[in-house]
PDB file of C-alpha atoms in Angstrom:
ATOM      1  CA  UNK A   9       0.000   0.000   0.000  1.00 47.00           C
ATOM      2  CA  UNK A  10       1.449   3.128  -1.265  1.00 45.00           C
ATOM      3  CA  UNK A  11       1.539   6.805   1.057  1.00 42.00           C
ATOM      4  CA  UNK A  12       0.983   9.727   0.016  1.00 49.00           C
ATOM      5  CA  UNK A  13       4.914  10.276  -0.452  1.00 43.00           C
ATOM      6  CA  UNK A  14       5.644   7.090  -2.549  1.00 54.00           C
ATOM      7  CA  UNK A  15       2.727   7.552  -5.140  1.00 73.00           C
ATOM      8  CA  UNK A  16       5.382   9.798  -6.824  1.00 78.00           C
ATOM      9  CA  UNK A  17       3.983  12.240  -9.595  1.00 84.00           C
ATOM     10  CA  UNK A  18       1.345  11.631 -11.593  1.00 83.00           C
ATOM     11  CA  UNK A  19       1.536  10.821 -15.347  1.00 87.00           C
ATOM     12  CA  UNK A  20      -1.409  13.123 -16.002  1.00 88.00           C
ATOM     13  CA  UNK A  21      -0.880  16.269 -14.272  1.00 87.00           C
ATOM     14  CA  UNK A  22      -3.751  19.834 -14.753  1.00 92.00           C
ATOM     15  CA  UNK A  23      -4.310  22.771 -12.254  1.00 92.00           C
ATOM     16  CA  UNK A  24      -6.977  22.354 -10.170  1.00 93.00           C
ATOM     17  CA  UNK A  25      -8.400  25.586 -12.283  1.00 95.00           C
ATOM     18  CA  UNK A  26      -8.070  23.411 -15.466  1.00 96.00           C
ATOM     19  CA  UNK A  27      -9.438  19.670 -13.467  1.00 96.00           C
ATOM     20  CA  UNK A  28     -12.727  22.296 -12.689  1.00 96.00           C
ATOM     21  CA  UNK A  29     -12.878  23.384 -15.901  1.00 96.00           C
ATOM     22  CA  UNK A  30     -12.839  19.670 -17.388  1.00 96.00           C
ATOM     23  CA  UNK A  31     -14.964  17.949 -14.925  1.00 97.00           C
ATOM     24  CA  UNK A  32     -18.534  18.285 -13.636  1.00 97.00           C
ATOM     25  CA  UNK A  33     -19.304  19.762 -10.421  1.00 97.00           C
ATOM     26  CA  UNK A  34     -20.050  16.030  -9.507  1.00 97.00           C
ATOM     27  CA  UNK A  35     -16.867  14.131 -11.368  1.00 97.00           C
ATOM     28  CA  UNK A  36     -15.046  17.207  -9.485  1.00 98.00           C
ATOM     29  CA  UNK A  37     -15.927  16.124  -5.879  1.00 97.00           C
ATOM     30  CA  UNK A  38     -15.813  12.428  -6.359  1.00 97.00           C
ATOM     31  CA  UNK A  39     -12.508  12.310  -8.233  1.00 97.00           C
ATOM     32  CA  UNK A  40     -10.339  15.391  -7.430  1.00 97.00           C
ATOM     33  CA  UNK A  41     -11.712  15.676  -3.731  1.00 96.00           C
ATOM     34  CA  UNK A  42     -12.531  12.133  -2.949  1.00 94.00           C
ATOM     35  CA  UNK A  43     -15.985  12.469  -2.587  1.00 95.00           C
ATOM     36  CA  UNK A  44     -19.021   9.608  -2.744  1.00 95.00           C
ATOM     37  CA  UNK A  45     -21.584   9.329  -5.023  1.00 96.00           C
ATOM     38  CA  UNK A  46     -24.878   8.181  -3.507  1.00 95.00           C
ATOM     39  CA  UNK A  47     -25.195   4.405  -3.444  1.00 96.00           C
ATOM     40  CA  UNK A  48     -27.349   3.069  -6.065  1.00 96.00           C
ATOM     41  CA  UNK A  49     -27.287   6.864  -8.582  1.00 95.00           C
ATOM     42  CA  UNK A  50     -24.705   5.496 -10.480  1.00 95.00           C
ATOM     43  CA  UNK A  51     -25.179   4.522 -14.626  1.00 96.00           C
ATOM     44  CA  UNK A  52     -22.717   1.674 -14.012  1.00 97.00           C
ATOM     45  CA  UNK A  53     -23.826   0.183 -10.714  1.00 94.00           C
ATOM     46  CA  UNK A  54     -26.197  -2.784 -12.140  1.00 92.00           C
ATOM     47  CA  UNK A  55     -24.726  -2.406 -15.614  1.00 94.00           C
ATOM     48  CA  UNK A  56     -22.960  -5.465 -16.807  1.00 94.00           C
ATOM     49  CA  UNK A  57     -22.213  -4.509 -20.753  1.00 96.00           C
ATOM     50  CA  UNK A  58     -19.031  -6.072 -21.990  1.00 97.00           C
ATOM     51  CA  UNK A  59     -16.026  -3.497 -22.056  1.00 97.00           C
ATOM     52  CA  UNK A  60     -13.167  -1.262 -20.974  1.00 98.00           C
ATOM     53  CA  UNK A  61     -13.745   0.859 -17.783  1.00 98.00           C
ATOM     54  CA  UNK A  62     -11.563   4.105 -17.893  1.00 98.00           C
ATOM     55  CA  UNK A  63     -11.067   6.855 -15.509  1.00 98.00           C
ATOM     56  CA  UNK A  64     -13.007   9.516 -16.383  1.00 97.00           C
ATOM     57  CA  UNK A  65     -10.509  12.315 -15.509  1.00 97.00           C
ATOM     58  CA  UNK A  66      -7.490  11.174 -17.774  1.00 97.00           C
ATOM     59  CA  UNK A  67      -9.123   7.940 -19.987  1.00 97.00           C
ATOM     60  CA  UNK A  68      -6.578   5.227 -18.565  1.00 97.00           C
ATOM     61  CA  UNK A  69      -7.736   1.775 -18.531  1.00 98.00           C
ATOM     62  CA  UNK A  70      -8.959   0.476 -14.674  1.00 98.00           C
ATOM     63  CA  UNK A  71     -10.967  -2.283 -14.965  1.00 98.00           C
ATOM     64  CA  UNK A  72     -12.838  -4.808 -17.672  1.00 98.00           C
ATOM     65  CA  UNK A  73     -15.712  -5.895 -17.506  1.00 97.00           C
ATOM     66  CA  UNK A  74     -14.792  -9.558 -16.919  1.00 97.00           C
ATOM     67  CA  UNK A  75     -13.670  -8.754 -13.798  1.00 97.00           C
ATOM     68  CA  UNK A  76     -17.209  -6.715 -12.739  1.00 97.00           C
ATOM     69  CA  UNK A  77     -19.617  -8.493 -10.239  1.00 97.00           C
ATOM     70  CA  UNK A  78     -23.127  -8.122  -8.594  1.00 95.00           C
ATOM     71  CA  UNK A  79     -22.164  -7.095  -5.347  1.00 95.00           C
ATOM     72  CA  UNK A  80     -25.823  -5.416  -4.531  1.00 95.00           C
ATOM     73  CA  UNK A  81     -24.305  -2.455  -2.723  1.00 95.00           C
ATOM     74  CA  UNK A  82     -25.324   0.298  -5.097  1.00 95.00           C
ATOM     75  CA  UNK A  83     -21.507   0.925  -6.406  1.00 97.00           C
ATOM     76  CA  UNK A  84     -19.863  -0.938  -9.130  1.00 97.00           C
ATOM     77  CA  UNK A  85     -17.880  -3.505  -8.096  1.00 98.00           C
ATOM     78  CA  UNK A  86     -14.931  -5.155  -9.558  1.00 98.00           C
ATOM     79  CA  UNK A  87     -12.765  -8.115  -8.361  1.00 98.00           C
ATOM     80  CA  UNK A  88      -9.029  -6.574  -9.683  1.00 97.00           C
ATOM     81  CA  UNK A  89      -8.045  -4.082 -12.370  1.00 98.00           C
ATOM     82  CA  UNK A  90      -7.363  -4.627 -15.463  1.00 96.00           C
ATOM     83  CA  UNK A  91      -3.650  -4.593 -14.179  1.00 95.00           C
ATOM     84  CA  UNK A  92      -2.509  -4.228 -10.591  1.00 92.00           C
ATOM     85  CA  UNK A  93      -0.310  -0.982 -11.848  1.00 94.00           C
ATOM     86  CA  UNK A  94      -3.723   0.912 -12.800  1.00 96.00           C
ATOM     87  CA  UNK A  95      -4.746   1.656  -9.413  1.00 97.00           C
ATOM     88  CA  UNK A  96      -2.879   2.800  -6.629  1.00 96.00           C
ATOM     89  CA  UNK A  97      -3.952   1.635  -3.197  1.00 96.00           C
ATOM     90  CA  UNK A  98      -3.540   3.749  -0.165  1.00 94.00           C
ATOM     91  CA  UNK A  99      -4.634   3.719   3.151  1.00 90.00           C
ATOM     92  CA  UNK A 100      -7.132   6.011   4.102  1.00 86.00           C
ATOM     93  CA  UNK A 101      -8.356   6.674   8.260  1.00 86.00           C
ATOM     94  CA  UNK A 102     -11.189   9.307   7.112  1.00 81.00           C
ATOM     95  CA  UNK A 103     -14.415   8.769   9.003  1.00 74.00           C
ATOM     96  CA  UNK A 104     -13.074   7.707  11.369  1.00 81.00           C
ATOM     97  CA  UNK A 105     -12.329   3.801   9.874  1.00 81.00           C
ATOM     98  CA  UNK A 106      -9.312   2.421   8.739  1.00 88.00           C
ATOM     99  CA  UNK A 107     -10.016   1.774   4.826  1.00 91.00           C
ATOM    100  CA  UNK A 108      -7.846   1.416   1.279  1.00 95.00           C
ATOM    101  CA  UNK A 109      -8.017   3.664  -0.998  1.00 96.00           C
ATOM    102  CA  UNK A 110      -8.621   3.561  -4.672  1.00 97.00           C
ATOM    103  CA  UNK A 111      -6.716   5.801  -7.178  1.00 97.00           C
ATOM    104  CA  UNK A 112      -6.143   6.338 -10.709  1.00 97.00           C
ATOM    105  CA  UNK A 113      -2.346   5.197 -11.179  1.00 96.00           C
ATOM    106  CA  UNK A 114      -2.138   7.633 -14.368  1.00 96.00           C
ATOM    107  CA  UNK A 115      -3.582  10.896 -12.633  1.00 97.00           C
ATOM    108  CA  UNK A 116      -4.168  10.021  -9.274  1.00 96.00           C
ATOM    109  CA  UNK A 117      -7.783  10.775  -9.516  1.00 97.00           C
ATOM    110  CA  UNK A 118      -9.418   9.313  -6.514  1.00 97.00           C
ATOM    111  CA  UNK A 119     -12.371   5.595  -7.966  1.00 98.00           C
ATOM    112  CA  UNK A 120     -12.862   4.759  -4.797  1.00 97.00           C
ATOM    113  CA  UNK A 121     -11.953   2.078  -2.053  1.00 96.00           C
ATOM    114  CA  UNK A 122     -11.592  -1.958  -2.221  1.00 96.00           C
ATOM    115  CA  UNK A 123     -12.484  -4.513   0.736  1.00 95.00           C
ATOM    116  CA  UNK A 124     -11.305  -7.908   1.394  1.00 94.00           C
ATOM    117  CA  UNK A 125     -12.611 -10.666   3.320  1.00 94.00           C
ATOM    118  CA  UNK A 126     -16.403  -9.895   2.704  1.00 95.00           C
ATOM    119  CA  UNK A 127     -17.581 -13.664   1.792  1.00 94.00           C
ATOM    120  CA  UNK A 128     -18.070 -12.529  -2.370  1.00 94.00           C
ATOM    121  CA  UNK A 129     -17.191 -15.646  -4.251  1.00 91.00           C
ATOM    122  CA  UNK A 130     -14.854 -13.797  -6.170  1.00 93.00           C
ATOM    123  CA  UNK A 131     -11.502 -15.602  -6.980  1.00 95.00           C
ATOM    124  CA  UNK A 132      -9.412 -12.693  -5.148  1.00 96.00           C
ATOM    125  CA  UNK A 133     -11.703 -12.003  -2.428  1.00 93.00           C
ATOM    126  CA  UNK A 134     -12.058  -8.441  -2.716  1.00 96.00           C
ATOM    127  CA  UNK A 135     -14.308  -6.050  -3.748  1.00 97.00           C
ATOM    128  CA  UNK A 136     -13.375  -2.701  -5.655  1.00 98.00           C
ATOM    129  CA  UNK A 137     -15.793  -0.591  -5.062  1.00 97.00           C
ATOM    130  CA  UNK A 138     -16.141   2.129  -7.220  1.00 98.00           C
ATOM    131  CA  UNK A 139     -18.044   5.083  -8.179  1.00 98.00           C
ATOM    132  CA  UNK A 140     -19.641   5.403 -11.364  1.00 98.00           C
ATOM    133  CA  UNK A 141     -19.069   9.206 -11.938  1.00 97.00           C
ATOM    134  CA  UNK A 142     -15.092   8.358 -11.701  1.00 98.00           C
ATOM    135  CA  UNK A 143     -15.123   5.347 -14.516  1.00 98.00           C
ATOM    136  CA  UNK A 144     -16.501   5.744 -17.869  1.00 98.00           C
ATOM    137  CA  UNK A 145     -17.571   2.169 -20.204  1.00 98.00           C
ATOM    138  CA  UNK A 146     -16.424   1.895 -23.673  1.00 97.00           C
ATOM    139  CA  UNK A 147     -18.365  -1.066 -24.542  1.00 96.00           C
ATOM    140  CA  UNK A 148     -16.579  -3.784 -27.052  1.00 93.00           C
ATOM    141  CA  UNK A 149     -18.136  -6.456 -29.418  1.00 71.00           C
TER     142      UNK A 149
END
């Protein structure tokens, strides 16, 4: 798990001016100030179309949808990224809990956090769970 000081700089690098001036108010929040979306408001939570799921912010590849599961818990969910150097992982003690972080390895653009250990018969036991307004499908096939 990486810290604040080892996630180094990011590939993908704007001013906050120009991140506001790219994103919505809403992509803003969620991926530049780690924000939440509501659970179960998201276009991708139930959505199981085959494809590539990119960050929103910068368009690098996170997750496919191979990988995507019915977790019922009104975020996307994923079992891994596409590959483990998409993401970066980070601990996070906001809220006063003790989770792990989910970034965008390219611009550091926060998804959203992944669990372990919840019972999911997933082959790695973890759920990524992600917000919708930080991941945009391009559907393939």
């Amino acid at each position: 798990m990486s810290s604040d000081a080892s996630i180094g700089t990011p590939k993908v690098s704007r001013s906050d001016a120009e991140w506001r001036e790219q994103l919505t108010p809403e992509e803003y929040q969620v991926l530049r100030q780690a924000g939440t979306e509501r659970p179960f408001t998201g276009e991708y939570d139930e959505v199981f179309t085959e494809g590539v799921y990119s960050c929103r912010a910068c368009g690098a590849e996170l997750f496919r949808s191979e990988t995507k599961f019915a977790s019922h818990c009104g975020w996307p969910s994923f079992y891994a990224p596409s590959a483990d150097d998409n993401v970066i992982l980070r601990e996070d003690r906001a809220m006063g809990m003790t989770r792990v972080e989910v970034l965008c390895a390219t611009c550091h653009s926060h998804l959203g956090h992944v669990f372990s250990g919840e019972g999911y018969g997933t082959p790695t036991d973890q759920r990524y769970c992600m917000n919708s307004v930080s991941l945009r499908l391009e559907p393939t096939g």
